[in-house]
mmCIF file with all atom_site columns, C-alpha atoms and ligand atoms in Angstrom:
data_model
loop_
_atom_site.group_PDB
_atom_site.id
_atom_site.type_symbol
_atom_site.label_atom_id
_atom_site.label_alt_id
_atom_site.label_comp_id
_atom_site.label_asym_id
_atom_site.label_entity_id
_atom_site.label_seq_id
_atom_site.pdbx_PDB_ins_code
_atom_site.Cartn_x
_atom_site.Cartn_y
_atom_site.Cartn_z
_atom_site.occupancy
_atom_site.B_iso_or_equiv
_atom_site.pdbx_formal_charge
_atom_site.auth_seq_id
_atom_site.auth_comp_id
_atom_site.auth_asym_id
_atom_site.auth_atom_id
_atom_site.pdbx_PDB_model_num
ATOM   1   C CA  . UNK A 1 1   ? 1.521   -69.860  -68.774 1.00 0.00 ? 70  UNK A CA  1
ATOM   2   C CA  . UNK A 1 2   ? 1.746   -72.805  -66.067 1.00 0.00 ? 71  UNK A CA  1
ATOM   3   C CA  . UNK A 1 3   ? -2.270  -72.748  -64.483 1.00 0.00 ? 72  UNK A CA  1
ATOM   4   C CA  . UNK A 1 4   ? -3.251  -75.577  -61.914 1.00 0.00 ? 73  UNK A CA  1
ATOM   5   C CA  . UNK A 1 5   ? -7.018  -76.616  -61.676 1.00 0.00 ? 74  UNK A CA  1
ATOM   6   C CA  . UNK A 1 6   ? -7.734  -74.805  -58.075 1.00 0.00 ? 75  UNK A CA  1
ATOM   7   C CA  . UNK A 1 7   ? -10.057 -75.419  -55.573 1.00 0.00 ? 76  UNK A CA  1
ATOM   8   C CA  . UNK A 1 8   ? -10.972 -73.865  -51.994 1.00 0.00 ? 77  UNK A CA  1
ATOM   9   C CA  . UNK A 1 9   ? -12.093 -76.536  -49.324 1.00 0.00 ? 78  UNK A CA  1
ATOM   10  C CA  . UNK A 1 10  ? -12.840 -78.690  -46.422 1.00 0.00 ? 79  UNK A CA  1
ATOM   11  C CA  . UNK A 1 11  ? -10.726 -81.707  -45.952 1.00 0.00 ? 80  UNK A CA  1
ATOM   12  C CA  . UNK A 1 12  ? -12.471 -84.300  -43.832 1.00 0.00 ? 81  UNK A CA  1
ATOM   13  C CA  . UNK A 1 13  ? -10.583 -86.199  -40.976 1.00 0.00 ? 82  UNK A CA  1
ATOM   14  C CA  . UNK A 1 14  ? -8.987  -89.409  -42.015 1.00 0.00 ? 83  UNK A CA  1
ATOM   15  C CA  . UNK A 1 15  ? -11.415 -91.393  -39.876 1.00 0.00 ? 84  UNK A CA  1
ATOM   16  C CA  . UNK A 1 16  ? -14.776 -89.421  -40.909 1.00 0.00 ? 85  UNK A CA  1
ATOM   17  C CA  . UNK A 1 17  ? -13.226 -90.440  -44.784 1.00 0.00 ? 86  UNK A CA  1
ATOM   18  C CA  . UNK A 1 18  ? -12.832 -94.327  -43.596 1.00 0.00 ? 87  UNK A CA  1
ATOM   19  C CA  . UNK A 1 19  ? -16.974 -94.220  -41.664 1.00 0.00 ? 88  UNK A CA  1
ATOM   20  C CA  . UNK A 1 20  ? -18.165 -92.648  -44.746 1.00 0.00 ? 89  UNK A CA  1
ATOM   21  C CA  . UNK A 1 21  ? -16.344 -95.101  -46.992 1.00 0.00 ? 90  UNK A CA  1
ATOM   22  C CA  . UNK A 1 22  ? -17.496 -97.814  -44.811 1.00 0.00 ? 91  UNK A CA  1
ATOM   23  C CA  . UNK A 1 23  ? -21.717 -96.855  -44.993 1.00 0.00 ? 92  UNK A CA  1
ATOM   24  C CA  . UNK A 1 24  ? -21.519 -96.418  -48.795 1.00 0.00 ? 93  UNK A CA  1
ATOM   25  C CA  . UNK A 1 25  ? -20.532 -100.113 -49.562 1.00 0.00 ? 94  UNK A CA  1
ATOM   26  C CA  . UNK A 1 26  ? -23.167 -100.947 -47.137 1.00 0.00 ? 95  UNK A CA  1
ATOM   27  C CA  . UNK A 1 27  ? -25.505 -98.387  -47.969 1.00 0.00 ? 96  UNK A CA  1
ATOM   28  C CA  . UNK A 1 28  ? -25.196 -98.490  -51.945 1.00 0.00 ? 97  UNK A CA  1
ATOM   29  C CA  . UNK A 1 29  ? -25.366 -101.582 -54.387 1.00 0.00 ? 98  UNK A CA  1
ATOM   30  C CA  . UNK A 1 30  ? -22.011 -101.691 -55.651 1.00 0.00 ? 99  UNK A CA  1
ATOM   31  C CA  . UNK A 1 31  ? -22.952 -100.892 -59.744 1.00 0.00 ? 100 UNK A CA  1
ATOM   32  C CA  . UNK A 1 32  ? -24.410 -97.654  -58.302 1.00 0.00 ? 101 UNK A CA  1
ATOM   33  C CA  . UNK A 1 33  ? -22.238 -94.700  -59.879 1.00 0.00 ? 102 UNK A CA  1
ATOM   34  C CA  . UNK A 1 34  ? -18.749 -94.114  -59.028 1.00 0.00 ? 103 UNK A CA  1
ATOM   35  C CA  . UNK A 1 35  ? -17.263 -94.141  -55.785 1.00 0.00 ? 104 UNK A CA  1
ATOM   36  C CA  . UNK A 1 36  ? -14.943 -91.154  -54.530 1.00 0.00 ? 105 UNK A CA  1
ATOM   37  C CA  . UNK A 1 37  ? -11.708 -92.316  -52.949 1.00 0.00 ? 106 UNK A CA  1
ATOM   38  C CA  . UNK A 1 38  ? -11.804 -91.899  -49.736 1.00 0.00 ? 107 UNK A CA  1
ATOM   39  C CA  . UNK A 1 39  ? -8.567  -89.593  -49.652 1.00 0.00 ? 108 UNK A CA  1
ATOM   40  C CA  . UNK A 1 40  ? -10.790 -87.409  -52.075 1.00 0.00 ? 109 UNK A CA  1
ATOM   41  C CA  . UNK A 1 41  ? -14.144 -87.067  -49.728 1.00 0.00 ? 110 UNK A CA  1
ATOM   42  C CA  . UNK A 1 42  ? -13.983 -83.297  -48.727 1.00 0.00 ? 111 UNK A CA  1
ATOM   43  C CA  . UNK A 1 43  ? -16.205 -80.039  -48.969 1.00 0.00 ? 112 UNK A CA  1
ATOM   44  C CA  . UNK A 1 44  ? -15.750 -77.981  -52.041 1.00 0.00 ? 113 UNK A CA  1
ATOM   45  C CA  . UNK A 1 45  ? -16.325 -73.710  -50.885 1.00 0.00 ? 114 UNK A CA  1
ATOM   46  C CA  . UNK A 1 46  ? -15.076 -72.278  -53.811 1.00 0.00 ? 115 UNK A CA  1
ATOM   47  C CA  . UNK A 1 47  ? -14.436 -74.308  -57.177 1.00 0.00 ? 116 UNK A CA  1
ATOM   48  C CA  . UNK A 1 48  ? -11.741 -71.760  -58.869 1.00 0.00 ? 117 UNK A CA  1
ATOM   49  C CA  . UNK A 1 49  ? -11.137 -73.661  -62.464 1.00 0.00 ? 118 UNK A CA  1
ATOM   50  C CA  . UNK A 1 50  ? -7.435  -73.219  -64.162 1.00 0.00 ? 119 UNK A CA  1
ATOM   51  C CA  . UNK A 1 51  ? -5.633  -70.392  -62.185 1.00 0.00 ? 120 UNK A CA  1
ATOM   52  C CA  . UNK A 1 52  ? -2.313  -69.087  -63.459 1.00 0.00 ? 121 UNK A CA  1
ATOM   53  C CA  . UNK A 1 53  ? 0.389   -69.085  -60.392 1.00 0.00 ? 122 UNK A CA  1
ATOM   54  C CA  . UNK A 1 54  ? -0.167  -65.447  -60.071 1.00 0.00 ? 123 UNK A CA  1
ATOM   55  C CA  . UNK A 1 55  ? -3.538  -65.144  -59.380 1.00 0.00 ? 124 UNK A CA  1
ATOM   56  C CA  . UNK A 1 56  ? -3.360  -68.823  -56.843 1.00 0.00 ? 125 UNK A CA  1
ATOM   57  C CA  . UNK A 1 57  ? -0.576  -66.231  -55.010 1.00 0.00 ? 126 UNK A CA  1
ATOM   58  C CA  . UNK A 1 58  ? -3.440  -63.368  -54.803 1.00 0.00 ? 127 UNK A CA  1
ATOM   59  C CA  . UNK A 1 59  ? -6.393  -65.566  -53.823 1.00 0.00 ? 128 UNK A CA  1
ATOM   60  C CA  . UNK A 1 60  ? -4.242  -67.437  -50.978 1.00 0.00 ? 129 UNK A CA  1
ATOM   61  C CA  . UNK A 1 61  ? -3.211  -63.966  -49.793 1.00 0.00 ? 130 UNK A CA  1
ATOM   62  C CA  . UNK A 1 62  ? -6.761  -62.791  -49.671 1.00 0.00 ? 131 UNK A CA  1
ATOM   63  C CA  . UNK A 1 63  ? -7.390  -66.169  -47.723 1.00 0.00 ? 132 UNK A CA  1
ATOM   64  C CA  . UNK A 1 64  ? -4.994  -65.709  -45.140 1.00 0.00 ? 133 UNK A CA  1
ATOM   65  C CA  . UNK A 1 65  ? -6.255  -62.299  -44.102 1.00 0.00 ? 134 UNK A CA  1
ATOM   66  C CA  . UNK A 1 66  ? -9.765  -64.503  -43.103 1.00 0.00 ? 135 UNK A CA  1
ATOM   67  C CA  . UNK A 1 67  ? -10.719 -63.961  -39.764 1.00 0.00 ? 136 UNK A CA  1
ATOM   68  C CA  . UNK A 1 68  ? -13.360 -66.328  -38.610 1.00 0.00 ? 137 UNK A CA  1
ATOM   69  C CA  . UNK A 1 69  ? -14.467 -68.606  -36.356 1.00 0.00 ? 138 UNK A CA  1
ATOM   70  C CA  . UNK A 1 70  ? -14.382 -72.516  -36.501 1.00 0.00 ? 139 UNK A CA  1
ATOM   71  C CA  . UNK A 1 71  ? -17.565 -74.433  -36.294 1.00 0.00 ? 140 UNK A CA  1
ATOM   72  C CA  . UNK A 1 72  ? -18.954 -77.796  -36.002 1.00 0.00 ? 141 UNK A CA  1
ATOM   73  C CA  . UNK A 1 73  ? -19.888 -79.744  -39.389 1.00 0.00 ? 142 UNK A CA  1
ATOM   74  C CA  . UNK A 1 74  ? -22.806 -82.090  -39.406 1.00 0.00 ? 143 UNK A CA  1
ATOM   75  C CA  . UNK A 1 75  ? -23.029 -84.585  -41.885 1.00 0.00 ? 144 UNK A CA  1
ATOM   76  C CA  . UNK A 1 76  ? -27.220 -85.266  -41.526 1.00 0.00 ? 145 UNK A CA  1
ATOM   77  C CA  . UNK A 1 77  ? -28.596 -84.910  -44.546 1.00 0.00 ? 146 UNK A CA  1
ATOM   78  C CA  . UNK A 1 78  ? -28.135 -87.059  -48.071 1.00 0.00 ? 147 UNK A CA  1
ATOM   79  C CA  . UNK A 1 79  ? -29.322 -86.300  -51.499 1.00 0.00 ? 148 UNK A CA  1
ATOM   80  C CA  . UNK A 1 80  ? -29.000 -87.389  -55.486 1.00 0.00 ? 149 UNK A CA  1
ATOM   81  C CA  . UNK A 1 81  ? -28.455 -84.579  -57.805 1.00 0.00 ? 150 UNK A CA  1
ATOM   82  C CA  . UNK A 1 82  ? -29.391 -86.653  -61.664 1.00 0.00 ? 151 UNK A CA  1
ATOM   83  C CA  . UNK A 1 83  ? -28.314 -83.849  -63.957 1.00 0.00 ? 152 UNK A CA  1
ATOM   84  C CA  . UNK A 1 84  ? -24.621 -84.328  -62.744 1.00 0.00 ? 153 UNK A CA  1
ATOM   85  C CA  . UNK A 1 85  ? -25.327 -87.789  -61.321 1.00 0.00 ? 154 UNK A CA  1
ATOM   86  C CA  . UNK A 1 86  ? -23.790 -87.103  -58.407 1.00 0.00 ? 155 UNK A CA  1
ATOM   87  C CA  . UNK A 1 87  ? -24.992 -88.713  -55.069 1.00 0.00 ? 156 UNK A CA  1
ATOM   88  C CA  . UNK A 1 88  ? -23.922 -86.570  -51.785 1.00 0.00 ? 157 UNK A CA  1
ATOM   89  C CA  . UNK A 1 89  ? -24.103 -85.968  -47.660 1.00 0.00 ? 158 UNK A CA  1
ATOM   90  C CA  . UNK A 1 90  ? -24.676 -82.689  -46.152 1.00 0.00 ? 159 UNK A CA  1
ATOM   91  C CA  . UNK A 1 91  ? -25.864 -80.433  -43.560 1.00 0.00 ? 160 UNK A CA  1
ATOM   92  C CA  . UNK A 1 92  ? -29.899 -80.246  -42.947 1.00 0.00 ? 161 UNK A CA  1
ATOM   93  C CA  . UNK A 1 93  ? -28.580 -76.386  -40.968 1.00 0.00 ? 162 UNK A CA  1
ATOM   94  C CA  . UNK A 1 94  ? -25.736 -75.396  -42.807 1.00 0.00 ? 163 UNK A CA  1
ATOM   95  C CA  . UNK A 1 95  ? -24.115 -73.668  -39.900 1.00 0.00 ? 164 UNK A CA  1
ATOM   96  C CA  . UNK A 1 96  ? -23.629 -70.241  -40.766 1.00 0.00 ? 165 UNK A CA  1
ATOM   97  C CA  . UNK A 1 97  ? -19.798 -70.217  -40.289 1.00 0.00 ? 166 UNK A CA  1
ATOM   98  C CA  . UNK A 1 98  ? -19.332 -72.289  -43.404 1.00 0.00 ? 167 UNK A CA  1
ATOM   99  C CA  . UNK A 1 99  ? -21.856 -70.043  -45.311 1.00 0.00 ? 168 UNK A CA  1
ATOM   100 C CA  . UNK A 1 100 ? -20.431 -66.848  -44.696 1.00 0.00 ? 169 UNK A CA  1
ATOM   101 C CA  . UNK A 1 101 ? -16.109 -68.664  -45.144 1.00 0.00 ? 170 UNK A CA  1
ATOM   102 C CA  . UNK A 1 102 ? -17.735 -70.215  -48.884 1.00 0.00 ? 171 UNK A CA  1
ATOM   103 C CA  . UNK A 1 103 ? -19.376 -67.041  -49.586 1.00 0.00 ? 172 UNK A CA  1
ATOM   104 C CA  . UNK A 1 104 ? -16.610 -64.890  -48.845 1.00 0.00 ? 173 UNK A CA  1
ATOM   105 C CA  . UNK A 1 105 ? -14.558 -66.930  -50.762 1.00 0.00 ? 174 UNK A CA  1
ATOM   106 C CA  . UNK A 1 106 ? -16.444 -67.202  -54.109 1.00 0.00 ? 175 UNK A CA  1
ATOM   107 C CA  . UNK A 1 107 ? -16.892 -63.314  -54.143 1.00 0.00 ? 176 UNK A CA  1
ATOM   108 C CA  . UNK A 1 108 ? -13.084 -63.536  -53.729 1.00 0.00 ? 177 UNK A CA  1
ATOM   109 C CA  . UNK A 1 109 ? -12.361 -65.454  -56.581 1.00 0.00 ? 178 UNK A CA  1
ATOM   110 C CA  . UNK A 1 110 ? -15.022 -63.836  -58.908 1.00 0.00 ? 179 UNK A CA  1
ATOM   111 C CA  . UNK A 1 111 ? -13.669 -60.422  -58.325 1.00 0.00 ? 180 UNK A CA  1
ATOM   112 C CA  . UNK A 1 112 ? -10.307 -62.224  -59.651 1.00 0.00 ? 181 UNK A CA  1
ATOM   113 C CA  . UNK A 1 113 ? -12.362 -63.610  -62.874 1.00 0.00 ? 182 UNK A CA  1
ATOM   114 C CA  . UNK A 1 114 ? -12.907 -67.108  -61.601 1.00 0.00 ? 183 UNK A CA  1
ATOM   115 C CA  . UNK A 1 115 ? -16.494 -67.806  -62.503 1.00 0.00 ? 184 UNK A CA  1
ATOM   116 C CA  . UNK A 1 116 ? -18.755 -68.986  -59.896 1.00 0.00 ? 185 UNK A CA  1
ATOM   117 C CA  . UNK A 1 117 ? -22.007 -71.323  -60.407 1.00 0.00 ? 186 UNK A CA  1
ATOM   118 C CA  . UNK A 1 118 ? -25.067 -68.916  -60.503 1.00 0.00 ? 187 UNK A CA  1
ATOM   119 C CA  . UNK A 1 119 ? -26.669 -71.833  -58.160 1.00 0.00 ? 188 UNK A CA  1
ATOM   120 C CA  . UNK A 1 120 ? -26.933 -71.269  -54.593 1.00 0.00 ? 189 UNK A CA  1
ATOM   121 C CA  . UNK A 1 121 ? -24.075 -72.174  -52.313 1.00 0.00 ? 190 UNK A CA  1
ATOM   122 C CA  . UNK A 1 122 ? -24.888 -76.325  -50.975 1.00 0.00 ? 191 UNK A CA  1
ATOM   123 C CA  . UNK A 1 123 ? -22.592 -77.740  -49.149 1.00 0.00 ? 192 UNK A CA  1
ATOM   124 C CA  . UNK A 1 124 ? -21.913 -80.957  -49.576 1.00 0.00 ? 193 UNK A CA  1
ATOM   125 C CA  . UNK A 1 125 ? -19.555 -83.800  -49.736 1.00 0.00 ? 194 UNK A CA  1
ATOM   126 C CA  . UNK A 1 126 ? -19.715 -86.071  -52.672 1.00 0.00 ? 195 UNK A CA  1
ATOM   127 C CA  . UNK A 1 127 ? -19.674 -89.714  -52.551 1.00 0.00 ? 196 UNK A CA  1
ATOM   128 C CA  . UNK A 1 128 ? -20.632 -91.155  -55.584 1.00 0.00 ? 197 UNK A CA  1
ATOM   129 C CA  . UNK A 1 129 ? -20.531 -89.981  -59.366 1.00 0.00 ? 198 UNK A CA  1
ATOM   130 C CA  . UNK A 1 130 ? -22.082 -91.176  -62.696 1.00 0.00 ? 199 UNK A CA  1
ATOM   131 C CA  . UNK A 1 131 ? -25.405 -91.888  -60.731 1.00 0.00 ? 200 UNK A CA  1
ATOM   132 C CA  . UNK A 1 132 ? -27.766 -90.749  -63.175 1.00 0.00 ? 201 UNK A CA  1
ATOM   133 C CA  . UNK A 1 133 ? -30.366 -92.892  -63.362 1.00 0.00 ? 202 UNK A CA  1
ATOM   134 C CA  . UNK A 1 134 ? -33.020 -92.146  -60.389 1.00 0.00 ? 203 UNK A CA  1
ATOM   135 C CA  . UNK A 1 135 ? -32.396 -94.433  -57.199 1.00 0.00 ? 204 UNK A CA  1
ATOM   136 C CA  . UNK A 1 136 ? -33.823 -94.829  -53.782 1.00 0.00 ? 205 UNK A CA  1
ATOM   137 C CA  . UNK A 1 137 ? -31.448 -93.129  -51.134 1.00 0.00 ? 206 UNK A CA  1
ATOM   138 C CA  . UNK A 1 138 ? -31.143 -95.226  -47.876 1.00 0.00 ? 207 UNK A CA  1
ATOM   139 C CA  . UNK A 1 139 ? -32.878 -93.579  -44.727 1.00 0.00 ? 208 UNK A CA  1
ATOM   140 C CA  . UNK A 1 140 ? -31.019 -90.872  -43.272 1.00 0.00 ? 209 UNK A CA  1
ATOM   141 C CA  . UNK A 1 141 ? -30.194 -92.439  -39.966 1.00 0.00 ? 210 UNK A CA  1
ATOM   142 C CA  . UNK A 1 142 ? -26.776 -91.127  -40.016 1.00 0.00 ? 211 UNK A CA  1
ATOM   143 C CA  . UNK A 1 143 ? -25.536 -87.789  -38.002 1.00 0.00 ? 212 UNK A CA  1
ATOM   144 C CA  . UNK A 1 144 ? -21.729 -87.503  -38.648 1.00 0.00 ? 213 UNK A CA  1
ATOM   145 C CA  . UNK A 1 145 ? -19.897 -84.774  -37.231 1.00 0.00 ? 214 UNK A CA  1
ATOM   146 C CA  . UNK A 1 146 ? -16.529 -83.148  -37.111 1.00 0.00 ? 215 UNK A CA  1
ATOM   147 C CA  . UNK A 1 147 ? -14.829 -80.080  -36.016 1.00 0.00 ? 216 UNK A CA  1
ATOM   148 C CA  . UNK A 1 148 ? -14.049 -77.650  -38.343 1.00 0.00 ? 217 UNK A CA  1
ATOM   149 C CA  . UNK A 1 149 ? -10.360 -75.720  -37.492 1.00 0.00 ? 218 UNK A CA  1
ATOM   150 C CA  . UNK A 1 150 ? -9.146  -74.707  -41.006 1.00 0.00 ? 219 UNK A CA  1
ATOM   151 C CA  . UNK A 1 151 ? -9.748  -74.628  -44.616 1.00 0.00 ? 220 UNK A CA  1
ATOM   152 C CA  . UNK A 1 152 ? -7.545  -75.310  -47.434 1.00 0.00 ? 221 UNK A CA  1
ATOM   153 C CA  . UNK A 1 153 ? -6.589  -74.924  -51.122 1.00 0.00 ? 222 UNK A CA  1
ATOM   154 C CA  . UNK A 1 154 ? -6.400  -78.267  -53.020 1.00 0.00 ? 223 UNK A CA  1
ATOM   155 C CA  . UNK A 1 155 ? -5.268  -78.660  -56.964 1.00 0.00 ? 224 UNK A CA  1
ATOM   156 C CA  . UNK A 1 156 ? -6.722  -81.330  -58.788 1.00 0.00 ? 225 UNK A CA  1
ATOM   157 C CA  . UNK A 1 157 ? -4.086  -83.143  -60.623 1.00 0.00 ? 226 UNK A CA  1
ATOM   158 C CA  . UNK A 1 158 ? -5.047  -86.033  -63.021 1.00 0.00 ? 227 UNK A CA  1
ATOM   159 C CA  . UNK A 1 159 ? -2.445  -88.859  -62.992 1.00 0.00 ? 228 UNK A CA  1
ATOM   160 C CA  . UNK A 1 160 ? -2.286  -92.155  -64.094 1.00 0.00 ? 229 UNK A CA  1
ATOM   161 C CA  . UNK A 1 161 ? -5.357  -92.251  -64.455 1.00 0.00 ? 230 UNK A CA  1
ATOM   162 C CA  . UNK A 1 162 ? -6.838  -91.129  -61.490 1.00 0.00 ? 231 UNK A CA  1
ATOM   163 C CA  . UNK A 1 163 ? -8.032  -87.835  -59.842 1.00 0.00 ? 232 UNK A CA  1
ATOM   164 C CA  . UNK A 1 164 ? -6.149  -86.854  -56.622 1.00 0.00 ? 233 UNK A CA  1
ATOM   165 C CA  . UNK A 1 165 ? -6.729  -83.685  -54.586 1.00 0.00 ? 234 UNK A CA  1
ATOM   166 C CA  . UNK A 1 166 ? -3.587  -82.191  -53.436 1.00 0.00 ? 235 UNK A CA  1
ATOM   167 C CA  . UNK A 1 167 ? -3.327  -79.700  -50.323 1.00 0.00 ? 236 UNK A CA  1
ATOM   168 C CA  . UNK A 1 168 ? -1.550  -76.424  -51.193 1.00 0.00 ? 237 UNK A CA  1
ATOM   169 C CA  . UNK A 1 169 ? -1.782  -74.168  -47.985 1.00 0.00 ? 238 UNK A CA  1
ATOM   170 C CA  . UNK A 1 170 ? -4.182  -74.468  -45.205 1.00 0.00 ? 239 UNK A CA  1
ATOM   171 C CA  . UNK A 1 171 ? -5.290  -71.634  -42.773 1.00 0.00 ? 240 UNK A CA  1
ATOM   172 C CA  . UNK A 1 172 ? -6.744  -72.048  -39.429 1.00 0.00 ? 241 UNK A CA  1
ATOM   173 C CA  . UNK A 1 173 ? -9.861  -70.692  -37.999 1.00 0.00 ? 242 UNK A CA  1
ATOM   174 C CA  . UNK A 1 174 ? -10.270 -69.143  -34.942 1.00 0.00 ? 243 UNK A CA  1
ATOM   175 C CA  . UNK A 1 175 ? -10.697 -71.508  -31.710 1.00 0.00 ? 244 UNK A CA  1
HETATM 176 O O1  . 3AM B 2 .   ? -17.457 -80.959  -54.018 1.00 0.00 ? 112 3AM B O1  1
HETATM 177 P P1  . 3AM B 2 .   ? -17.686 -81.529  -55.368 1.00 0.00 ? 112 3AM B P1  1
HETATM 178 O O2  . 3AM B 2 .   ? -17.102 -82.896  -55.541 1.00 0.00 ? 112 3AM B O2  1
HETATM 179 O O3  . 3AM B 2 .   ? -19.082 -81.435  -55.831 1.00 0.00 ? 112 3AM B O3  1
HETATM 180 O O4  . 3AM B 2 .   ? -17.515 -81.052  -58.840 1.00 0.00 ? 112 3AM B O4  1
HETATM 181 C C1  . 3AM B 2 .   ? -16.207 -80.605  -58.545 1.00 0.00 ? 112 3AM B C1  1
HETATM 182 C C2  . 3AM B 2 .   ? -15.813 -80.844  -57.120 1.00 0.00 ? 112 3AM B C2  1
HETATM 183 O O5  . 3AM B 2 .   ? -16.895 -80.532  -56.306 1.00 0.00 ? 112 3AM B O5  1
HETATM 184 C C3  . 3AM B 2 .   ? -16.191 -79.108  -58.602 1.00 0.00 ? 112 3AM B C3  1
HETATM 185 O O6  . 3AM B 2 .   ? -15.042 -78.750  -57.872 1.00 0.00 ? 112 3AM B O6  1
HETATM 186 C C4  . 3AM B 2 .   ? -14.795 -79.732  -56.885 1.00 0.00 ? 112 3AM B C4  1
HETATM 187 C C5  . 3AM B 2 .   ? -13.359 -80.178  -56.924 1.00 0.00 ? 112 3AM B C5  1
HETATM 188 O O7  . 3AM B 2 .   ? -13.064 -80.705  -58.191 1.00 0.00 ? 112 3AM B O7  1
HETATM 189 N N1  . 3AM B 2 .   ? -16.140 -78.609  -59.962 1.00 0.00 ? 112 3AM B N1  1
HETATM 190 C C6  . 3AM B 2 .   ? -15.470 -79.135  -60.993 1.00 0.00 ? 112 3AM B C6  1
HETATM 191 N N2  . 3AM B 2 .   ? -15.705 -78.399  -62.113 1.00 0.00 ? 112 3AM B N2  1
HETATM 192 C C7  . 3AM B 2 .   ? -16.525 -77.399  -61.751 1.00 0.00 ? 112 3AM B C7  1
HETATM 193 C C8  . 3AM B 2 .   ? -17.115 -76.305  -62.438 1.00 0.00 ? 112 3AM B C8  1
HETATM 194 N N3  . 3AM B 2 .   ? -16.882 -76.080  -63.733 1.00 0.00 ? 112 3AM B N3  1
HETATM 195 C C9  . 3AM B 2 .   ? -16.825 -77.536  -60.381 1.00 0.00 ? 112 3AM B C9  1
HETATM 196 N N4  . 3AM B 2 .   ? -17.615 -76.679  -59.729 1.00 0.00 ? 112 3AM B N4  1
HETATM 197 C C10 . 3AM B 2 .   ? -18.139 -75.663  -60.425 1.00 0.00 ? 112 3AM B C10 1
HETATM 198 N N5  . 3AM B 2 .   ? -17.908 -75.467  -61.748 1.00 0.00 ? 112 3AM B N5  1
#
């Protein structure tokens, strides 16, 4: 059985990808972790794992029967998680839009047997991996923000040696 490694999430625009890019070589010594390509900066809602075609066909029809509203994403907060070494930006006020779209969309893909982390929902966007040993974060004297219009459903294919997220199918949220 064919199964694609499946993820529900926020793509950031282009230019957001190219300022964040931009801060982290001047805000991170360059042996610090791993850097995520900037193509690859984006917000994760629901992590799905290896789906079979079938069930990706059910979980992007129970996606495009989503009715919400867009909202406005601010990137003002920054934080390093050491047990996965990963070193990330996100939102000091979540806003509640992209709780309730992530939450709706990980009881989605449980009910279809795609396990979800027991953790609480944080979003975030990650910018560095392999950053496990503790480190000083730079002062938070950032406040990116973008407007959020639709969500998507990336696979995670593994070529040549490098991890790119490809867009499936997008939906739009309501203006
Ligand atoms: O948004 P980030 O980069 O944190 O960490 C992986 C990435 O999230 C996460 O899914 C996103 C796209 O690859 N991910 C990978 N394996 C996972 C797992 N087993 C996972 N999330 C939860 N459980």
């Amino acid at each position: 059985m064919k199964t694609q490694r499946l993820f529900f999430g926020i793509a950031l625009p282009e230019s957001l990808q190219q300022q964040l890019v931009r801060w982290r070589a001047e805000a991170f010594p360059a042996d610090v972790g791993r850097p995520i390509a900037a193509a690859n900066l984006h917000l994760t809602l629901a992590f799905l794992g290896e789906v079979s075609d079938e069930k990706s066909q059910i979980l992007q029809q129970q996606a495009a029967r989503i009715r919400q509203a867009g909202f406005t994403l601010a990137l003002d907060d920054a934080g390093h998680w050491p047990r996965p070494g990963v070193v990330w930006l996100g939102c000091q006020r979540p806003p509640r839009g992209l709780l309730q779209l992530a939450n709706l969309l990980r009881s989605q893909a449980a009910r279809h047997g795609c396990q979800q982390s027991p953790q609480p929902f944080h979003p975030h966007v990650t910018l560095l991996r392999n950053v496990t040993r503790s480190m000083a974060l730079p002062p938070r004297d950032f406040h990116w923000r973008c407007q959020v219009d639709h969500f998507s459903l990336f696979a995670s294919v593994f070529e040549q040696g490098r991890t790119r997220y490809r867009q499936l199918a997008r939906w739009s949220l309501d203006a």
